[in-house]
CSV table of C-alpha atoms in Angstrom, one decimal:
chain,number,residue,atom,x,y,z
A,679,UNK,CA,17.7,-31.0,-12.2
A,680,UNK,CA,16.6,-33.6,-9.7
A,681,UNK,CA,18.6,-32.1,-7.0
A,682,UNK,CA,17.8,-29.0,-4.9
A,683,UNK,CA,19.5,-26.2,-6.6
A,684,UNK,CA,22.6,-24.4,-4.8
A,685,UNK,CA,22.2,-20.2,-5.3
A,686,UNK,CA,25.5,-17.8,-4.6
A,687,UNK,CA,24.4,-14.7,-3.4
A,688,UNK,CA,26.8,-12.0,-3.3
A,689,UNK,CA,26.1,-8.5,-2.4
A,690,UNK,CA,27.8,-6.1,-0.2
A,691,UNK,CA,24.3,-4.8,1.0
A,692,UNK,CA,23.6,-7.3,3.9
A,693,UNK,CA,19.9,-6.6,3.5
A,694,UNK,CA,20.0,-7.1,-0.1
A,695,UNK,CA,21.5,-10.5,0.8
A,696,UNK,CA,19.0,-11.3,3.9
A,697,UNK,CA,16.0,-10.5,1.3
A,698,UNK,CA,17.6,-12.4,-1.4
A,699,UNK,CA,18.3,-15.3,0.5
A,700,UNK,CA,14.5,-15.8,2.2
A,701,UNK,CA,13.2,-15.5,-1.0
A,702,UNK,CA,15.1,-18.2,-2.4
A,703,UNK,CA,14.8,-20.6,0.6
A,704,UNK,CA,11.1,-19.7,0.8
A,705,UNK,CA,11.0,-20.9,-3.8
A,706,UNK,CA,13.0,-24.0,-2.4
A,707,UNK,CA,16.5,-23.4,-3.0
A,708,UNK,CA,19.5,-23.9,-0.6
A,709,UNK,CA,21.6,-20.2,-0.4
A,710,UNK,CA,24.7,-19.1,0.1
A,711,UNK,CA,25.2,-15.6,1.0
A,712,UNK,CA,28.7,-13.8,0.6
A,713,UNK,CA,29.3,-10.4,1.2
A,714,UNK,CA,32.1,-9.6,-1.6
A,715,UNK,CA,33.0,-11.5,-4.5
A,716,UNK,CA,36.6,-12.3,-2.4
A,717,UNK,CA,34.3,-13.9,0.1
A,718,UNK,CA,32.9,-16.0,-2.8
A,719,UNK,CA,36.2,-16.7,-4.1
A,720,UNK,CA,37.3,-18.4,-1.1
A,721,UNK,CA,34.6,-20.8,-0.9
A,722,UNK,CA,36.1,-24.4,-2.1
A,723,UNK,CA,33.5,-25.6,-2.8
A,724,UNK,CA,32.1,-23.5,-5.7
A,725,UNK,CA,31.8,-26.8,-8.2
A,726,UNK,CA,28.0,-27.4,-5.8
A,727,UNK,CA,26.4,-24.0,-6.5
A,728,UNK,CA,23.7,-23.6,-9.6
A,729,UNK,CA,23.6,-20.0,-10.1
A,730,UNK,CA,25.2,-16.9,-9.2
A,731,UNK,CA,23.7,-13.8,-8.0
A,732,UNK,CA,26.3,-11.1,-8.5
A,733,UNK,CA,26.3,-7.6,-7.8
A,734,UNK,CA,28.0,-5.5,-10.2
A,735,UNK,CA,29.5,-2.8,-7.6
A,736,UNK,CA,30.9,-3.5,-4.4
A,737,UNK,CA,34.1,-2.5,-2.6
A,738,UNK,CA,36.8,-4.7,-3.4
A,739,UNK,CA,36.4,-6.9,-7.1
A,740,UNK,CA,33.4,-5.6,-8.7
A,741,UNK,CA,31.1,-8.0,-9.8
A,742,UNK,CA,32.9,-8.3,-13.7
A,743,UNK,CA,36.3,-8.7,-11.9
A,744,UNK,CA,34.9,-11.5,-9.7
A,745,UNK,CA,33.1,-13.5,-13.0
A,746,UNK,CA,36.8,-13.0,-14.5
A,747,UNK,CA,38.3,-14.7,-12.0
A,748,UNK,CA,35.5,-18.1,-11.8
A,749,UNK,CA,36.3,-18.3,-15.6
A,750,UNK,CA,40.1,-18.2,-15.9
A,751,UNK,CA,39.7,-20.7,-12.9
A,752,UNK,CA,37.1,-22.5,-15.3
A,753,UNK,CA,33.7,-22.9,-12.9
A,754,UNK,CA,30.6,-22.9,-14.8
A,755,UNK,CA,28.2,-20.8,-13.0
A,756,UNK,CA,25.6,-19.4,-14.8
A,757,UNK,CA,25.4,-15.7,-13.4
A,758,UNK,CA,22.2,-12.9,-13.2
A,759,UNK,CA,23.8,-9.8,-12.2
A,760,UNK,CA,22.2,-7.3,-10.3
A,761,UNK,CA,23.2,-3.4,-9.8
A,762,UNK,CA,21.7,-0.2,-8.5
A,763,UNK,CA,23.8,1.7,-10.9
A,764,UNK,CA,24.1,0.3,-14.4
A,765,UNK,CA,23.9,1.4,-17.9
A,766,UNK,CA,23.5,0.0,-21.1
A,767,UNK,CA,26.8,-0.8,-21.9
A,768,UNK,CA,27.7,-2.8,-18.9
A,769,UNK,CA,24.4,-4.6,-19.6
A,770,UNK,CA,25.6,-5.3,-23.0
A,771,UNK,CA,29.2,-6.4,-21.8
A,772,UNK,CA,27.6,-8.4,-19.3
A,773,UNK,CA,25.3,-10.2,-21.5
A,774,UNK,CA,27.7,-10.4,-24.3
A,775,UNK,CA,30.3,-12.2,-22.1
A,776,UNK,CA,27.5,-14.7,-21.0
A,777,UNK,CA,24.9,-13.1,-18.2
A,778,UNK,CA,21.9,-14.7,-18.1
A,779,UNK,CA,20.6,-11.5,-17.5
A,780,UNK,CA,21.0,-8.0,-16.0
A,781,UNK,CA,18.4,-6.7,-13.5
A,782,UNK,CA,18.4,-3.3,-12.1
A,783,UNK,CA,17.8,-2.5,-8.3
A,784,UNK,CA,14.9,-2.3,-7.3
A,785,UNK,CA,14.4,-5.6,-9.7
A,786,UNK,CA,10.9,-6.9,-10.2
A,787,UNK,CA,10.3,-10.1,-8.5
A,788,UNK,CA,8.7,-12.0,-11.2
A,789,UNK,CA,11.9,-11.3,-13.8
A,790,UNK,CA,14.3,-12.4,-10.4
A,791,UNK,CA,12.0,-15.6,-9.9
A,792,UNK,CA,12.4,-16.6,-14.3
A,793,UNK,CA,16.1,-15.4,-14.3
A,794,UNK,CA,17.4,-17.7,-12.0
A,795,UNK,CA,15.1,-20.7,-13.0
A,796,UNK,CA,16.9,-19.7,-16.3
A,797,UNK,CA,20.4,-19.6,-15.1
A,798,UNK,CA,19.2,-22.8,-13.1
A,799,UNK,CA,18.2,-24.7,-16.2
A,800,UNK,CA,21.0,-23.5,-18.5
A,801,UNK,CA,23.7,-24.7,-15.4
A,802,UNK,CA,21.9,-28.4,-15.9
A,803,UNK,CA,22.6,-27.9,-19.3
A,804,UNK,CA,26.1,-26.7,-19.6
A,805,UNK,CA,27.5,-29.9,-16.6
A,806,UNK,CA,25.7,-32.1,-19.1
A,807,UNK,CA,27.4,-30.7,-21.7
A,808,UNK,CA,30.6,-30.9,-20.1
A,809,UNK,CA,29.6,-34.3,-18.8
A,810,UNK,CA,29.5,-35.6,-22.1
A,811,UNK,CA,32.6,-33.9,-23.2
A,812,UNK,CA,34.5,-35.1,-20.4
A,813,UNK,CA,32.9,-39.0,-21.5
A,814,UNK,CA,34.0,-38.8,-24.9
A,815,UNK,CA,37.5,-37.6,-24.0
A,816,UNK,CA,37.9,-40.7,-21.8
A,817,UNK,CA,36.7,-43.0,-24.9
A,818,UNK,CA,39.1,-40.8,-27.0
A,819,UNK,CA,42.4,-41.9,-24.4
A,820,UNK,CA,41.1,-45.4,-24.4
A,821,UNK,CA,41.5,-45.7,-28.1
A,822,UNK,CA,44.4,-47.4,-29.5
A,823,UNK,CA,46.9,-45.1,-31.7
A,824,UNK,CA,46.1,-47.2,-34.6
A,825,UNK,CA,42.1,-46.7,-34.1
A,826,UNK,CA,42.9,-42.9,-33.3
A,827,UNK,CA,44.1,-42.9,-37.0
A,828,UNK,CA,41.3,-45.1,-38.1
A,829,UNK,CA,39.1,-42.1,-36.3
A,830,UNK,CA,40.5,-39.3,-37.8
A,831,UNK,CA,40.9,-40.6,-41.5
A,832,UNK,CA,36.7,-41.4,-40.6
A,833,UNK,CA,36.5,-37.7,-39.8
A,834,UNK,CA,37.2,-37.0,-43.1
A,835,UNK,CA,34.5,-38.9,-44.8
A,836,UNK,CA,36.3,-41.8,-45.8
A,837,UNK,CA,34.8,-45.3,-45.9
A,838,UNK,CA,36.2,-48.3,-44.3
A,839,UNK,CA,37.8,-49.6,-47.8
A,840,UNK,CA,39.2,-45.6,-48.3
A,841,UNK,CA,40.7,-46.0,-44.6
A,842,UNK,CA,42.3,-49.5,-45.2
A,843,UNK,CA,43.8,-48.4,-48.3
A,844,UNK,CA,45.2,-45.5,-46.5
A,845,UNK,CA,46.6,-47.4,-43.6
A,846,UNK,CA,47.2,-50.9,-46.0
A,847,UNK,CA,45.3,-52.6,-43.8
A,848,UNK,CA,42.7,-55.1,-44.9
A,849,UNK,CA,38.7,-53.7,-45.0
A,850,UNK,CA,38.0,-56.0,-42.6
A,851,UNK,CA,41.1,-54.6,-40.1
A,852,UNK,CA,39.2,-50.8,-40.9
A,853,UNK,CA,35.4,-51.9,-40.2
A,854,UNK,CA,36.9,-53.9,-36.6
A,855,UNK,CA,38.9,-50.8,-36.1
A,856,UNK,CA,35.4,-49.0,-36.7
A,857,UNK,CA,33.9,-50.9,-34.4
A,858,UNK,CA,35.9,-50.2,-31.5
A,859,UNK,CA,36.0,-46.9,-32.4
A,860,UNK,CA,32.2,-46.4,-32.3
A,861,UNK,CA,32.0,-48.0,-28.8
């Protein structure tokens, strides 16, 4: 990413987050610190961050219940949670339902620093995706209903003589059809 990379911070330990947050202005990234994941939650402006920093317990939502929330409300945020107390099994939930990664307290510094140039990375990845998606479903609204057939009968393998046949248009009608289709 071109731009300098937004990092949520959230951990009830406010020396956790002071630490946290010098290191990641010091590496070059902009911060945002939030004490509880309802603190995060209430920010509005979620869509600019790059990666989330989520402790896993803290009074109020716990870290899972405040990554269930950013999904039903559909922010991609790639996440690295941290904890004091974890086990395997929230490890495995947590990476199963789409962590970058799961770092105990005290975590080591080089595995923080490659995490979240992972989550980083993968956050470019995922808009771009979703970038994409967003441009093909524009091209999809622009088509007409006749080349959303033409489309659909091409999804199925058929040729341009196969899809005028079908729709008793002339070959030349399917390949223009085609055409705008592709564009």
């Amino acid at each position: 990413m071109n731009e300098v990379s937004t990092i949520a911070v959230v951990d009830d330990d406010g020396a956790v987050r002071a630490s946290l947050t010098g290191l990641l202005e010091t590496l070059g990234y902009r911060v945002r610190a939030y004490a509880s994941g309802q603190e995060l939650l209430a920010d509005r402006d979620l869509q600019s961050l790059h990666c989330l920093l989520l402790d896993m317990h803290m009074p109020g939502l716990s870290g899972t219940e405040t990554r269930n929330r950013l999904d039903e409300w559909g922010i991609v945020l790639p996440t690295v949670y941290l904890t004091a107390h974890g086990d395997i099994p929230m490890a495995v939930e947590a990476m199963r339902r789409g962590a970058i990664d799961f770092l105990q307290k005290p975590y080591q510094l080089t595995a923080l620093i490659e995490a979240i140039r992972r989550a980083v990375r993968s956050c470019g990845a995922q808009r771009d995706s979703l970038a994409r998606r967003a441009e093909r479903a524009q091209k999809l609204a622009r088509l007409s209903p006749r080349e959303k057939e033409v489309l659909a009968l091409l999804a199925q393998g058929l040729g341009n003589k196969a899809v005028a046949n079908a729709l008793g248009i002339a070959v030349k009608t399917a390949e223009d059809h085609r055409a705008a289709v592709q564009r």
